[in-house]
Amino acid sequence: GAVVSQHPSRVICKSGTSVKIECRSLDFQATTMFWYRQFPKKSLMLMATSNEGSKATYEQGVEKDKFLINHASLTLSTLTVTSAHPEDSSFYICSASVGTGSKSPLHFGNGTRLTVT
Amino acid sequence: AQSVTQLGSHVSVSEGALVLLRCNYSSSVPPYLFWYVQYPNQGLQLLLKYTSAATLVKGINGFEAEFKKSETSFHLTKPSAHMSDAAEYFCAVSSSDNFNKFYFGSGTKLNVKP
């Protein structure tokens, strides 16, 4: 079946550095990808909608200069956490779909655990 | 605007007992609703979804949910809990502008006692 791969699954970085997380659709072309953030023991918060070839659409309250999203191809979207701080430590999950309608299959990645020390 | 509320952050049941996880929604348009399960340090697995067809939706692993417009609810049930059902469960509603853009509830952690 269709798979969405996230890489890395875990990353530890020092405060002040930047970290890039990749989300790949392995056997389908994803026109739209979504990025979510899950705080410890909390729900998933939608961060942004990533459309291939155009700028991402960020949810209210999400800093677009802090969380850079690039959807350069139909199979790859990247989330870069710039100048990471301990409060950015979280579980980041992407999802990918072909279209926007109810018939468009949606698949989630397995998530990336980011720890900023 | 769309949102969901999950009542009860933790639910504990005995193996073999009924599982009931509650979800209420708020939506300015007819909603599409989903239940997902998450095991520790893993992504999300779709249990079932409501897309305005039958109000009683059957999903995987014996779970089902009933859409009740009058109560704005979409509660998840399973007649008999199994130890392997222990996980976190999320209710979600689609955005009105994109079916695949979700707003999630706060999650309910299900504990199954032997």
Short mmCIF file of N, CA, C and O in Angstrom, two decimals, chain A residues 10 32 34 36 38 42-44 46 49 59 91 93 95 97 99-102 104-106 108-111 113, chain B residues 6 32 34 36 38 41-45 49 51 88 90-91 97-107 109:
data_model
loop_
_atom_site.label_atom_id
_atom_site.label_comp_id
_atom_site.label_asym_id
_atom_site.label_seq_id
_atom_site.Cartn_x
_atom_site.Cartn_y
_atom_site.Cartn_z
N ARG A 10 14.26 9.97 14.64
CA ARG A 10 14.64 10.65 15.88
C ARG A 10 15.84 11.55 15.59
O ARG A 10 16.72 11.17 14.82
N THR A 32 -0.38 17.68 -2.00
CA THR A 32 -0.50 18.40 -0.74
C THR A 32 0.07 17.56 0.40
O THR A 32 -0.19 16.36 0.47
N PHE A 34 0.79 17.86 4.78
CA PHE A 34 0.45 18.61 5.98
C PHE A 34 1.49 18.30 7.06
O PHE A 34 1.95 17.17 7.18
N TYR A 36 2.17 18.42 11.19
CA TYR A 36 1.55 18.51 12.51
C TYR A 36 2.65 18.45 13.57
O TYR A 36 3.71 17.85 13.37
N GLN A 38 3.09 17.47 17.73
CA GLN A 38 2.44 16.87 18.88
C GLN A 38 3.30 17.12 20.11
O GLN A 38 4.42 16.62 20.22
N LYS A 42 -0.06 15.55 24.56
CA LYS A 42 -1.05 16.48 24.00
C LYS A 42 -1.47 16.02 22.61
O LYS A 42 -0.96 15.05 22.07
N SER A 43 -2.37 16.77 22.06
CA SER A 43 -2.90 16.39 20.74
C SER A 43 -1.98 16.86 19.63
O SER A 43 -0.95 17.48 19.84
N LEU A 44 -2.40 16.55 18.40
CA LEU A 44 -1.66 16.99 17.23
C LEU A 44 -2.19 18.34 16.80
O LEU A 44 -3.40 18.51 16.61
N LEU A 46 -2.16 21.16 13.89
CA LEU A 46 -1.82 21.43 12.50
C LEU A 46 -0.94 22.66 12.43
O LEU A 46 -1.28 23.72 12.97
N THR A 49 0.00 23.78 5.75
CA THR A 49 -0.33 23.00 4.56
C THR A 49 0.73 23.31 3.52
O THR A 49 0.99 24.48 3.21
N GLU A 59 -0.84 27.83 9.79
CA GLU A 59 -1.95 28.06 10.70
C GLU A 59 -1.62 29.26 11.60
O GLU A 59 -0.45 29.62 11.81
N PHE A 91 7.13 15.99 18.79
CA PHE A 91 6.97 14.93 17.80
C PHE A 91 6.30 15.56 16.59
O PHE A 91 5.22 16.13 16.71
N ILE A 93 4.78 15.19 12.77
CA ILE A 93 4.20 14.19 11.88
C ILE A 93 3.72 14.86 10.60
O ILE A 93 3.13 15.94 10.65
N SER A 95 1.57 14.32 6.81
CA SER A 95 0.63 13.49 6.07
C SER A 95 0.64 13.96 4.62
O SER A 95 1.02 15.10 4.33
N SER A 97 -1.40 13.69 0.63
CA SER A 97 -2.57 13.30 -0.15
C SER A 97 -2.38 13.73 -1.60
O SER A 97 -1.56 14.59 -1.91
N GLY A 99 -5.12 14.73 -3.58
CA GLY A 99 -6.02 15.84 -3.84
C GLY A 99 -6.63 16.35 -2.56
O GLY A 99 -6.11 16.14 -1.48
N THR A 100 -7.77 16.99 -2.70
CA THR A 100 -8.42 17.59 -1.54
C THR A 100 -9.76 16.97 -1.21
O THR A 100 -10.32 17.24 -0.17
N GLY A 101 -10.30 16.16 -2.11
CA GLY A 101 -11.64 15.64 -1.92
C GLY A 101 -11.68 14.39 -1.07
O GLY A 101 -10.65 13.82 -0.70
N SER A 102 -12.90 13.93 -0.79
CA SER A 102 -13.07 12.79 0.10
C SER A 102 -12.58 11.48 -0.53
O SER A 102 -12.37 10.51 0.18
N SER A 104 -9.77 11.28 -2.08
CA SER A 104 -8.31 11.34 -2.13
C SER A 104 -7.73 10.62 -0.93
O SER A 104 -7.97 11.03 0.21
N PRO A 105 -6.95 9.57 -1.14
CA PRO A 105 -6.38 8.87 0.01
C PRO A 105 -5.38 9.75 0.75
O PRO A 105 -4.71 10.59 0.15
N LEU A 106 -5.31 9.54 2.03
CA LEU A 106 -4.42 10.29 2.89
C LEU A 106 -3.58 9.32 3.69
O LEU A 106 -4.09 8.33 4.20
N PHE A 108 -0.31 9.02 6.66
CA PHE A 108 0.54 9.68 7.64
C PHE A 108 1.91 9.03 7.68
O PHE A 108 2.05 7.81 7.50
N GLY A 109 2.92 9.84 7.93
CA GLY A 109 4.23 9.31 8.21
C GLY A 109 4.28 8.81 9.64
O GLY A 109 3.34 8.99 10.41
N ASN A 110 5.40 8.19 10.01
CA ASN A 110 5.56 7.64 11.36
C ASN A 110 6.11 8.64 12.36
O ASN A 110 6.31 8.29 13.52
N GLY A 111 6.35 9.85 11.90
CA GLY A 111 6.74 10.88 12.85
C GLY A 111 8.23 11.01 13.06
O GLY A 111 9.00 10.07 12.82
N ARG A 113 10.82 12.40 16.16
CA ARG A 113 10.97 12.89 17.53
C ARG A 113 12.17 13.83 17.58
O ARG A 113 13.30 13.40 17.38
N GLN B 6 -12.71 15.90 22.82
CA GLN B 6 -12.73 14.55 23.36
C GLN B 6 -12.84 14.63 24.88
O GLN B 6 -11.99 15.25 25.53
N TYR B 32 -16.86 16.01 8.04
CA TYR B 32 -16.28 14.69 7.82
C TYR B 32 -15.47 14.39 9.08
O TYR B 32 -14.66 15.21 9.50
N PHE B 34 -13.29 11.55 11.74
CA PHE B 34 -12.36 10.44 11.70
C PHE B 34 -11.97 10.02 13.12
O PHE B 34 -11.98 10.83 14.04
N TYR B 36 -8.55 8.05 14.71
CA TYR B 36 -7.23 7.48 14.48
C TYR B 36 -6.71 6.89 15.79
O TYR B 36 -7.06 7.34 16.87
N GLN B 38 -3.01 5.80 17.79
CA GLN B 38 -1.56 6.00 17.80
C GLN B 38 -0.94 5.14 18.88
O GLN B 38 -1.30 5.26 20.06
N ASN B 41 5.23 6.33 20.11
CA ASN B 41 6.30 6.73 19.19
C ASN B 41 6.04 6.30 17.75
O ASN B 41 6.98 6.06 16.99
N GLN B 42 4.79 6.18 17.41
CA GLN B 42 4.44 5.83 16.04
C GLN B 42 3.52 6.88 15.44
O GLN B 42 3.04 7.77 16.13
N GLY B 43 3.28 6.74 14.15
CA GLY B 43 2.36 7.64 13.47
C GLY B 43 0.93 7.25 13.75
O GLY B 43 0.62 6.56 14.72
N LEU B 44 0.06 7.67 12.88
CA LEU B 44 -1.38 7.47 13.07
C LEU B 44 -1.93 6.42 12.13
O LEU B 44 -1.55 6.36 10.96
N GLN B 45 -2.83 5.62 12.66
CA GLN B 45 -3.50 4.62 11.85
C GLN B 45 -4.99 4.93 11.82
O GLN B 45 -5.60 5.12 12.88
N LYS B 49 -13.89 6.35 9.28
CA LYS B 49 -14.22 7.73 8.91
C LYS B 49 -15.69 7.84 8.52
O LYS B 49 -16.29 6.88 8.01
N THR B 51 -18.16 10.09 6.17
CA THR B 51 -18.14 11.06 5.07
C THR B 51 -19.54 11.27 4.52
O THR B 51 -19.72 11.35 3.30
N GLU B 88 -3.41 5.41 22.24
CA GLU B 88 -4.06 6.72 22.29
C GLU B 88 -4.94 6.87 21.06
O GLU B 88 -4.55 6.49 19.95
N PHE B 90 -7.45 9.39 18.73
CA PHE B 90 -7.73 10.78 18.37
C PHE B 90 -8.94 10.86 17.44
O PHE B 90 -9.03 10.13 16.45
N CYS B 91 -9.81 11.76 17.78
CA CYS B 91 -10.92 12.11 16.92
C CYS B 91 -10.49 13.32 16.10
O CYS B 91 -9.75 14.18 16.61
N ASP B 97 -12.16 23.52 3.77
CA ASP B 97 -11.54 23.83 2.48
C ASP B 97 -10.66 22.72 1.95
O ASP B 97 -10.19 22.79 0.81
N ASN B 98 -10.43 21.70 2.75
CA ASN B 98 -9.59 20.59 2.29
C ASN B 98 -9.91 19.36 3.12
O ASN B 98 -9.68 19.35 4.33
N PHE B 99 -10.43 18.35 2.45
CA PHE B 99 -10.87 17.14 3.15
C PHE B 99 -9.76 16.50 3.96
O PHE B 99 -9.99 15.90 5.01
N ASN B 100 -8.53 16.64 3.49
CA ASN B 100 -7.41 15.95 4.14
C ASN B 100 -6.67 16.81 5.17
O ASN B 100 -5.67 16.37 5.73
N LYS B 101 -7.15 17.99 5.43
CA LYS B 101 -6.57 18.84 6.46
C LYS B 101 -7.41 18.65 7.72
O LYS B 101 -8.60 18.92 7.73
N PHE B 102 -6.74 18.19 8.79
CA PHE B 102 -7.48 17.77 9.97
C PHE B 102 -7.27 18.71 11.16
O PHE B 102 -6.19 19.26 11.35
N TYR B 103 -8.30 18.78 11.96
CA TYR B 103 -8.20 19.37 13.29
C TYR B 103 -8.51 18.25 14.28
O TYR B 103 -9.59 17.65 14.22
N PHE B 104 -7.52 17.98 15.14
CA PHE B 104 -7.62 16.83 16.03
C PHE B 104 -8.15 17.22 17.41
O PHE B 104 -7.95 18.35 17.87
N GLY B 105 -8.78 16.27 18.07
CA GLY B 105 -9.10 16.42 19.47
C GLY B 105 -7.86 16.20 20.31
O GLY B 105 -6.78 15.90 19.80
N SER B 106 -8.04 16.33 21.62
CA SER B 106 -6.89 16.27 22.53
C SER B 106 -6.44 14.84 22.83
O SER B 106 -5.43 14.64 23.48
N GLY B 107 -7.19 13.87 22.35
CA GLY B 107 -6.76 12.49 22.50
C GLY B 107 -7.28 11.85 23.78
O GLY B 107 -7.50 12.51 24.79
N LYS B 109 -6.33 8.40 26.07
CA LYS B 109 -5.46 7.25 26.26
C LYS B 109 -6.28 6.10 26.84
O LYS B 109 -6.88 6.25 27.92
#
